[in-house]
GROMACS .gro file of C-alpha atoms in nm:
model
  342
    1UNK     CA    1   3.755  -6.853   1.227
    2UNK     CA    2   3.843  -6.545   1.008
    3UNK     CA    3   3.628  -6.308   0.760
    4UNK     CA    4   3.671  -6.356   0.395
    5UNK     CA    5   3.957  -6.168   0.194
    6UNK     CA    6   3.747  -5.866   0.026
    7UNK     CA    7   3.770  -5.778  -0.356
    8UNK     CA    8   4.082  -5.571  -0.437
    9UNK     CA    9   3.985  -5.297  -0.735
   10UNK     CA   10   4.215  -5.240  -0.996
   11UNK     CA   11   4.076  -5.024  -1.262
   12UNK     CA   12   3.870  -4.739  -1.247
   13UNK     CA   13   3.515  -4.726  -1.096
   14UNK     CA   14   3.179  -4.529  -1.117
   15UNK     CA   15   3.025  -4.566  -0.734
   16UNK     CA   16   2.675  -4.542  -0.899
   17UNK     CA   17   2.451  -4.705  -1.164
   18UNK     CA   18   2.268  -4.454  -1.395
   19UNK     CA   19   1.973  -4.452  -1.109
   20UNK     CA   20   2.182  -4.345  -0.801
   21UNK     CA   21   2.174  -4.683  -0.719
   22UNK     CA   22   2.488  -4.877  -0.593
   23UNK     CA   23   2.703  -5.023  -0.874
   24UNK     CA   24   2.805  -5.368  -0.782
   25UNK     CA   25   3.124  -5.338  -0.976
   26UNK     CA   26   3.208  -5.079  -0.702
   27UNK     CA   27   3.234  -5.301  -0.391
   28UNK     CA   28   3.580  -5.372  -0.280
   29UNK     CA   29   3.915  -5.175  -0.170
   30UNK     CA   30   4.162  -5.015  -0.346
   31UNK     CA   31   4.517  -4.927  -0.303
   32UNK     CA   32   4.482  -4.596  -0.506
   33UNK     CA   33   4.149  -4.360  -0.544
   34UNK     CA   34   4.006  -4.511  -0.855
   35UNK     CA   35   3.638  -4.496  -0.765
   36UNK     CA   36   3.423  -4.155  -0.914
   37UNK     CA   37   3.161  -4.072  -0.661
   38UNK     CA   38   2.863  -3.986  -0.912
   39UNK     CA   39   2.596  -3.965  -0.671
   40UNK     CA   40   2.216  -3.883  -0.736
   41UNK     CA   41   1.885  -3.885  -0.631
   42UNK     CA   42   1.811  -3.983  -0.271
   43UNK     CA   43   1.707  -3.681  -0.158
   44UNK     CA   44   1.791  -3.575   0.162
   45UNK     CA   45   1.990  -3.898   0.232
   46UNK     CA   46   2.351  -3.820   0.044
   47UNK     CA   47   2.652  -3.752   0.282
   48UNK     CA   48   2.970  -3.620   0.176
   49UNK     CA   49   3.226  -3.451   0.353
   50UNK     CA   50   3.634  -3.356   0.283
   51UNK     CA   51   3.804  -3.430   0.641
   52UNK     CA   52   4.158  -3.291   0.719
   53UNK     CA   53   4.311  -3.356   1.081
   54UNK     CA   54   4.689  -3.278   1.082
   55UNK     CA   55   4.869  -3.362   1.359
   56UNK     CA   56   5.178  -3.113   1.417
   57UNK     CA   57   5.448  -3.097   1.677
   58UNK     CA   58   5.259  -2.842   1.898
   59UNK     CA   59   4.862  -2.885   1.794
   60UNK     CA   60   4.611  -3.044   1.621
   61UNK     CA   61   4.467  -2.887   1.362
   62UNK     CA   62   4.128  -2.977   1.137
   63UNK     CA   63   3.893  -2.884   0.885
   64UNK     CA   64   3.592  -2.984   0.685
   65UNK     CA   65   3.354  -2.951   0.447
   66UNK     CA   66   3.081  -3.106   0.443
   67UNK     CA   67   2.734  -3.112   0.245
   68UNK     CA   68   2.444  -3.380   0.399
   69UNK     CA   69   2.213  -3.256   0.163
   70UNK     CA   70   1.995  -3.092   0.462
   71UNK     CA   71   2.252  -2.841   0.550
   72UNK     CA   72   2.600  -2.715   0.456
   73UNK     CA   73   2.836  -2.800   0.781
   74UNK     CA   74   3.223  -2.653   0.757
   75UNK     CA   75   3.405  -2.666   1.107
   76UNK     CA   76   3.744  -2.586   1.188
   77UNK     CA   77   3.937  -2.722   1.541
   78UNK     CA   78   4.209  -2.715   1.721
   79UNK     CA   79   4.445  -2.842   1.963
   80UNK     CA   80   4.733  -2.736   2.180
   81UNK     CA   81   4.840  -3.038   2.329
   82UNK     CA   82   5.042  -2.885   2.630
   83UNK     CA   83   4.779  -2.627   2.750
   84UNK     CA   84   4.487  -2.835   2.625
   85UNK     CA   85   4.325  -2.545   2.475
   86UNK     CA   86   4.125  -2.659   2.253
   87UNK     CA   87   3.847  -2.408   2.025
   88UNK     CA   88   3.596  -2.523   1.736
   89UNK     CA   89   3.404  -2.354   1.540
   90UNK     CA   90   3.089  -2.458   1.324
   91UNK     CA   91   2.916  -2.265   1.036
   92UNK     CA   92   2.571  -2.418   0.914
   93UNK     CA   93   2.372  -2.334   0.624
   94UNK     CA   94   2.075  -2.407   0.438
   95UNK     CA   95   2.196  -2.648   0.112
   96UNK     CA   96   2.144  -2.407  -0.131
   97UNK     CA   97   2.195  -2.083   0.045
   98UNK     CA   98   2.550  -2.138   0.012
   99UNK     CA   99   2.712  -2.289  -0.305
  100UNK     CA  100   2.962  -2.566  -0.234
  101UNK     CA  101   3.061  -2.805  -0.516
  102UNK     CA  102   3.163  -3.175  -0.337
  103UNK     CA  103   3.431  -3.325  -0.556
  104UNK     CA  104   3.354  -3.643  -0.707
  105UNK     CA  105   3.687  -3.739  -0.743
  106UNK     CA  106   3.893  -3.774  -0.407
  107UNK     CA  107   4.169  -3.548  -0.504
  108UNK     CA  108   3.925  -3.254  -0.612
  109UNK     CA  109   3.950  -2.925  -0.506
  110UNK     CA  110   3.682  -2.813  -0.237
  111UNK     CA  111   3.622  -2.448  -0.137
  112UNK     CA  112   3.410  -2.277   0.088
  113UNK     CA  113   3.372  -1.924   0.162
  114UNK     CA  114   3.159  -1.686   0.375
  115UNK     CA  115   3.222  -1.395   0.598
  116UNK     CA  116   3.257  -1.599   0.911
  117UNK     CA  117   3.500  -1.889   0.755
  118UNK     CA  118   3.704  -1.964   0.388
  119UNK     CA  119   3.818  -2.319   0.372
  120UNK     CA  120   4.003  -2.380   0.026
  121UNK     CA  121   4.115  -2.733  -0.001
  122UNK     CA  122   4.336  -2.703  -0.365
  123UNK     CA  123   4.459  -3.020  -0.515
  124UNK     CA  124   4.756  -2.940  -0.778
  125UNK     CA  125   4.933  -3.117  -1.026
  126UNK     CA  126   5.281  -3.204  -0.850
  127UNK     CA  127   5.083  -3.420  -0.620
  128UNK     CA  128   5.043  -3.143  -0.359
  129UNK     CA  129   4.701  -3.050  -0.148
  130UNK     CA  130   4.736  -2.655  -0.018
  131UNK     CA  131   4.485  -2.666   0.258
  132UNK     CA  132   4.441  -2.291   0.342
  133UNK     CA  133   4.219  -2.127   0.652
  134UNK     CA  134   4.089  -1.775   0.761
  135UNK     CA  135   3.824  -1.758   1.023
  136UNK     CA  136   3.833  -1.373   1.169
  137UNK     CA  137   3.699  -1.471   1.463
  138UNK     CA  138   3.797  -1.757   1.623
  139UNK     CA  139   3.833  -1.778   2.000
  140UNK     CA  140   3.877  -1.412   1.996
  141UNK     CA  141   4.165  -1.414   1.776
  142UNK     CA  142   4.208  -1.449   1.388
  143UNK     CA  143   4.281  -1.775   1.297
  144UNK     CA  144   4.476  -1.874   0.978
  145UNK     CA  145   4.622  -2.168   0.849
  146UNK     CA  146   4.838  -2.241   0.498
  147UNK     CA  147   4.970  -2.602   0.479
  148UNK     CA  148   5.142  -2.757   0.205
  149UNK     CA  149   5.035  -3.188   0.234
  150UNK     CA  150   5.235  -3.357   0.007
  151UNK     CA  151   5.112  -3.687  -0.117
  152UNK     CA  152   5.476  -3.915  -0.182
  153UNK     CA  153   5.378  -4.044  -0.533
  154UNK     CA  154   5.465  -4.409  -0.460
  155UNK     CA  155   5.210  -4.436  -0.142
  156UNK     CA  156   4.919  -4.636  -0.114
  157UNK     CA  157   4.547  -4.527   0.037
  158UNK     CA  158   4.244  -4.681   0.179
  159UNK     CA  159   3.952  -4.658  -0.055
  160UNK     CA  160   3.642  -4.838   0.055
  161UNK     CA  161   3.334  -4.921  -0.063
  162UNK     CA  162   3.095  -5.033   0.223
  163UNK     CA  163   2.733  -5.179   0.078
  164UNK     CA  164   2.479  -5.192   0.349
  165UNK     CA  165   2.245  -5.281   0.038
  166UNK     CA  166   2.164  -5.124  -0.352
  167UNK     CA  167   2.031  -4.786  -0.158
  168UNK     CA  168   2.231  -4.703   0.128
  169UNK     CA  169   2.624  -4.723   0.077
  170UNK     CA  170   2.902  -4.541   0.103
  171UNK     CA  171   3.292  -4.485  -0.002
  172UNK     CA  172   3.529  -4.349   0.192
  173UNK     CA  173   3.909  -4.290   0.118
  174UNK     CA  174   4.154  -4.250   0.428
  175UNK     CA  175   4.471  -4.102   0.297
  176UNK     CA  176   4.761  -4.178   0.567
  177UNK     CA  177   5.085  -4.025   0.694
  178UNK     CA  178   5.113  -3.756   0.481
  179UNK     CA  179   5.441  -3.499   0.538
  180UNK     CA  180   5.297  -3.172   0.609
  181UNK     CA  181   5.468  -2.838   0.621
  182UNK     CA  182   5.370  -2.446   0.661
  183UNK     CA  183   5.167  -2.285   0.945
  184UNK     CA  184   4.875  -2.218   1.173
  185UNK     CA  185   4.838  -1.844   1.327
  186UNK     CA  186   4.577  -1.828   1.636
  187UNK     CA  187   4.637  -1.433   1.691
  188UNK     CA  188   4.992  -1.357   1.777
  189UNK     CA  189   5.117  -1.710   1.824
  190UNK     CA  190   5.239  -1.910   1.490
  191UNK     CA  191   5.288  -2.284   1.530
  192UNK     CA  192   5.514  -2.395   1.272
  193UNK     CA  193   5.457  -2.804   1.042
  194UNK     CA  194   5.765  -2.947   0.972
  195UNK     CA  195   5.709  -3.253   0.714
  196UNK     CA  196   5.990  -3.495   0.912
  197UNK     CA  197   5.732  -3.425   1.228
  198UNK     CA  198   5.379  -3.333   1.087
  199UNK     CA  199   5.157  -3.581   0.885
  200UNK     CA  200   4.800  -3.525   0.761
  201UNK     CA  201   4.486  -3.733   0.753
  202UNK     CA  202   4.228  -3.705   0.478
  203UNK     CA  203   3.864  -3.861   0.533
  204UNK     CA  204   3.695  -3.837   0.193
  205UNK     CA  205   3.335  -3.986   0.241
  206UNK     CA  206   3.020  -3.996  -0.047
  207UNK     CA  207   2.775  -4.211   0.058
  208UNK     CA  208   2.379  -4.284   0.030
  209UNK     CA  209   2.334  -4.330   0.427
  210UNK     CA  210   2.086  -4.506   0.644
  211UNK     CA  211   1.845  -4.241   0.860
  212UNK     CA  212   2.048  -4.363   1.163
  213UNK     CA  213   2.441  -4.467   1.224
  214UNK     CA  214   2.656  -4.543   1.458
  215UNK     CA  215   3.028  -4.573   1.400
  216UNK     CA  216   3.329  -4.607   1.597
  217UNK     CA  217   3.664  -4.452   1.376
  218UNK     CA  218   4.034  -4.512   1.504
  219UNK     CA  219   4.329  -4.318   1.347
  220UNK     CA  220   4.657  -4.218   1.414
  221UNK     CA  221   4.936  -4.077   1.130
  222UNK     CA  222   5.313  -4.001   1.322
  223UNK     CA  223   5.649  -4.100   1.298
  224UNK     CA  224   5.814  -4.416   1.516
  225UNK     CA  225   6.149  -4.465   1.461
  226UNK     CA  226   6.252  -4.436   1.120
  227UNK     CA  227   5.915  -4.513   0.955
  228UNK     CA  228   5.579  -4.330   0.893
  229UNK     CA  229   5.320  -4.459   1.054
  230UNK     CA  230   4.915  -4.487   0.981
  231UNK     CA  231   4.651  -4.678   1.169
  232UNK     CA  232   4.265  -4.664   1.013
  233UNK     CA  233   4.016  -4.876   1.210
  234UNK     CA  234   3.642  -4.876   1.201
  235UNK     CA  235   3.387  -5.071   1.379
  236UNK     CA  236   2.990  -5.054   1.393
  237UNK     CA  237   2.920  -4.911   1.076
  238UNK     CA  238   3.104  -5.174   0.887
  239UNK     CA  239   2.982  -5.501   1.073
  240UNK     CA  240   2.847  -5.807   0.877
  241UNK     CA  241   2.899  -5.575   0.523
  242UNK     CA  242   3.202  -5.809   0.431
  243UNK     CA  243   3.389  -5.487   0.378
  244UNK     CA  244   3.603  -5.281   0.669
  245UNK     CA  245   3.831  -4.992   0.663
  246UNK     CA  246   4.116  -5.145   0.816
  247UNK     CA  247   4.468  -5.086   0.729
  248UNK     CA  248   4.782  -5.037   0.855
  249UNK     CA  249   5.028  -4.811   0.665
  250UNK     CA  250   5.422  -4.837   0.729
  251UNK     CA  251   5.605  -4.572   0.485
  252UNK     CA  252   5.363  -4.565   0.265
  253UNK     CA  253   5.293  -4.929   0.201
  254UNK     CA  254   4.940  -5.038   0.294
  255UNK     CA  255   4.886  -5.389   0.497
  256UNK     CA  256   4.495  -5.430   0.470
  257UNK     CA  257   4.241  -5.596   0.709
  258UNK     CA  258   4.023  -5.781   0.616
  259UNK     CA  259   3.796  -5.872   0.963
  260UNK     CA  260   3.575  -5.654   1.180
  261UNK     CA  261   3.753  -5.463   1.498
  262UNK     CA  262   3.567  -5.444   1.788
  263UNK     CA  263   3.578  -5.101   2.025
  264UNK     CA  264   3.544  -5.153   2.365
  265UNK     CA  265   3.539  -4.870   2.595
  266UNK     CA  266   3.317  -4.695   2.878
  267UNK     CA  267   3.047  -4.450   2.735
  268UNK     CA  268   2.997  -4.331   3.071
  269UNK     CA  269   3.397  -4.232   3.103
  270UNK     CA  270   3.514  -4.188   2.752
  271UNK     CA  271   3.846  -4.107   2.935
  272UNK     CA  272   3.896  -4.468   3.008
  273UNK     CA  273   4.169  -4.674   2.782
  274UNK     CA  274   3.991  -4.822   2.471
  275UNK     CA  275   4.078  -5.181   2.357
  276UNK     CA  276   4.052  -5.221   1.954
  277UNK     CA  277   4.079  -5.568   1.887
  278UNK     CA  278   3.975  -5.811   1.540
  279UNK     CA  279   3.687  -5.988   1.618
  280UNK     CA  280   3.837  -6.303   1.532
  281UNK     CA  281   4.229  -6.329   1.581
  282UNK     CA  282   4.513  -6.149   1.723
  283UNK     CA  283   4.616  -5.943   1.423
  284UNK     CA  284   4.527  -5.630   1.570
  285UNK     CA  285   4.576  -5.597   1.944
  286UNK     CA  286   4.562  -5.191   2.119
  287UNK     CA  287   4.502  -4.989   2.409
  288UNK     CA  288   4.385  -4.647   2.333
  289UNK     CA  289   4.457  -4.437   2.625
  290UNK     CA  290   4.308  -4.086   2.605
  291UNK     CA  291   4.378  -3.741   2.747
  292UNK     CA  292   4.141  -3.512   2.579
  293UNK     CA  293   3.786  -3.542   2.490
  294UNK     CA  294   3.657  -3.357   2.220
  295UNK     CA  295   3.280  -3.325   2.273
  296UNK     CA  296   3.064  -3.181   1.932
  297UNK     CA  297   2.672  -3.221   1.980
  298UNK     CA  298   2.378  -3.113   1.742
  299UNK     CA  299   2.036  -3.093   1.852
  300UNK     CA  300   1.771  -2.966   1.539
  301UNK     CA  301   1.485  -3.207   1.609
  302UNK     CA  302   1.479  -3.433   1.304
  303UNK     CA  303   1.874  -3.401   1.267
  304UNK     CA  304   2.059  -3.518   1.557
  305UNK     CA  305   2.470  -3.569   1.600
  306UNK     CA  306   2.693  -3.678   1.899
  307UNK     CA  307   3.064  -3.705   1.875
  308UNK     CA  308   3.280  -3.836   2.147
  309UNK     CA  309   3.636  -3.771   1.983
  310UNK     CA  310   3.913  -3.881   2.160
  311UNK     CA  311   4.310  -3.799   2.148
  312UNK     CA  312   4.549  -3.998   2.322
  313UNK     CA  313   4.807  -4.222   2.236
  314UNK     CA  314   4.779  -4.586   2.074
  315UNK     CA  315   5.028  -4.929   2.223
  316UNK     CA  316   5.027  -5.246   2.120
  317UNK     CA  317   5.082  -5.476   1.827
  318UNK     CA  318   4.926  -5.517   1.451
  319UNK     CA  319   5.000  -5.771   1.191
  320UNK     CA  320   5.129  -5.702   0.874
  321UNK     CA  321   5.106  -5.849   0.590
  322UNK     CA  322   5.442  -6.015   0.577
  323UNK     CA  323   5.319  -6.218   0.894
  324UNK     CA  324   5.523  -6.054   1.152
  325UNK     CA  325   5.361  -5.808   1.405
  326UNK     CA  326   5.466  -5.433   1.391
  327UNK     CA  327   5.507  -5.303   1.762
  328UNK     CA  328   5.323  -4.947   1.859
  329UNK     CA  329   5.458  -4.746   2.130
  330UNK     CA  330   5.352  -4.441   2.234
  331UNK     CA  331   5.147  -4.325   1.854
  332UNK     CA  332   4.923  -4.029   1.900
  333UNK     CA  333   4.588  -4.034   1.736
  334UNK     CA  334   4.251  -4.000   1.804
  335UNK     CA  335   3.936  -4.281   1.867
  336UNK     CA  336   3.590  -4.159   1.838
  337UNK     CA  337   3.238  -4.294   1.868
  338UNK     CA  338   2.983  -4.111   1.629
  339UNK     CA  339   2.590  -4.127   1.660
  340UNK     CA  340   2.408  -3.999   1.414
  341UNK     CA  341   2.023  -3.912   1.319
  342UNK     CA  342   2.040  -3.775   0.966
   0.00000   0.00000   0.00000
């Protein structure tokens, strides 16, 4: 048994009908970001949130903006592999103390700046995102970051739309493997993004979402071998929608899949392997063994968040779409269970 093949789009799309509501000429994948997120209405339940994670040599470095309609959230983390040291900060505000413009197009500038944080996220014209950093007070030190993320003109992305019904929906675009060069400064120490080494992840989400979720998100972006490498695998959040964000990337080119992956792992010891798995067939078969846990919890009453992110290091085997099975040895990446009251 094996899912249906979902609807590939290949011209332009708005998200939304005139009334906020889903438009049905929205649902399906494509290879390149061709759907406008013109959300409205549905107050209090619109999500949307620009997601960097670049993965360097020496660290992992991330940051977001976000806006869930309740609250502005921006948080920046970070990684040293070796060490493990490992900081994040969070800055929340009320929606409208703080003006933050979400994008409606996935490569849209973003900016947000206060005294405690600037994130500038600046998409320009020769296909180039400068994502640039300042917090003054970040573990004690001054943290800044200025990467250059190229996007190679010729590669493909992940955009989704997943329809839970007419009301609750969302799009997200997962932009792979993407050569990243320039720095992060944590006080006196610079780590240094070379673009044959370091590769950026972009999760671009816009959505009209349920009151409570639960989703399970798998990722990795590195080189093996010769070839760049991109795994994006969700689970939970997707199930019995007829849509998934599954896709493997190989240089670029994008292999997508179409069934459900399950997530199978110990909530009691995150640190245990993970096995990601379709629910039907043996196109996608990996152990996800972890060696950090990255722990962010919320607690305001009404609003509740839990995030078990994990990095580690992805093996096993995934079918492309030429029929033959690409090997993965040894990818770093991350695997993350998300519950969410919202």
């Amino acid at each position: 048994m094996t899912q249906h093949a979902e609807k590939e789009l290949l011209q332009p799309t708005m998200l939304c009908d005139q009334k906020g509501n889903l438009n049905p000429q929205a649902i399906g994948y494509a290879r390149q970001p061709l759907i406008t997120s013109n959300l409205k209405g549905h107050f209090m339940r619109k999500k949307k949130w620009n997601y960097w994670c670049v993965f360097g040599d020496e660290i992992l470095f991330s940051a977001t903006i976000s806006h869930l309609d309740y609250a502005v959230v921006c948080f920046v983390y970070f990684l040293e592999y070796e060490t493990q040291r490992f900081f994040e900060k969070t800055i929340t505000l009320p929606p409208l103390s703080h003006h933050v413009k979400m994008s409606e197009e996935v490569l849209q500038t973003v900016t947000f700046n206060n005294s405690e944080m600037k994130i500038n996220i600046l998409h320009t014209a020769q296909h180039e995102t400068k994502l640039s950093v300042y917090v003054p007070d970040f573990d004690d030190d001054i943290l800044e970051a200025e990467l250059t993320i190229s996007h190679p003109k010729d590669d493909e992305s992940l955009n989704v739309v997943i329809p839970w019904n007419r009301k609750t929906f969302q799009f997200t675009a997962k932009h792979h493997s993407l050569p990243t060069t320039g720095y992060v400064k944590l006080g006196d120490k610079k780590y240094l993004f070379e673009p044959l080494e370091s590769f950026a992840v972009l999760d671009y989400g816009r959505g009209i979402w349920p009151r409570v979720a639960t989703w399970n998100w798998g990722m990795a972006s590195q080189r093996l071998g010769f070839h760049r490498v991109g795994l994006n695998l969700g689970g939970s959040w997707t199930d019995g929608t007829g849509m998934t964000e599954n896709a493997l990337f190989i240089d670029g080119h994008m292999t997508k899949i179409h069934e459900d992956v399950l997530f199978a792992y110990d909530a009691a010891d995150y640190m245990k392997p993970w096995k990601v798995k379709t629910r039907f067939s043996k196109d996608v078969e990996l152990t996800f063994t972890p060696f950090f846990e990255r722990v962010a919890e919320s607690d305001a009453k009404l609003v509740t968040s839990a995030v078990h992110q994990m990095v580690g290091y992805y093996n096993g085997r995934v079918k492309m779409d030429n029929g033959a099975y690409f090997h993965i040895q040894q990818l770093l990446g991350t695997c993350e269970e998300h519950i969410a009251k919202w």
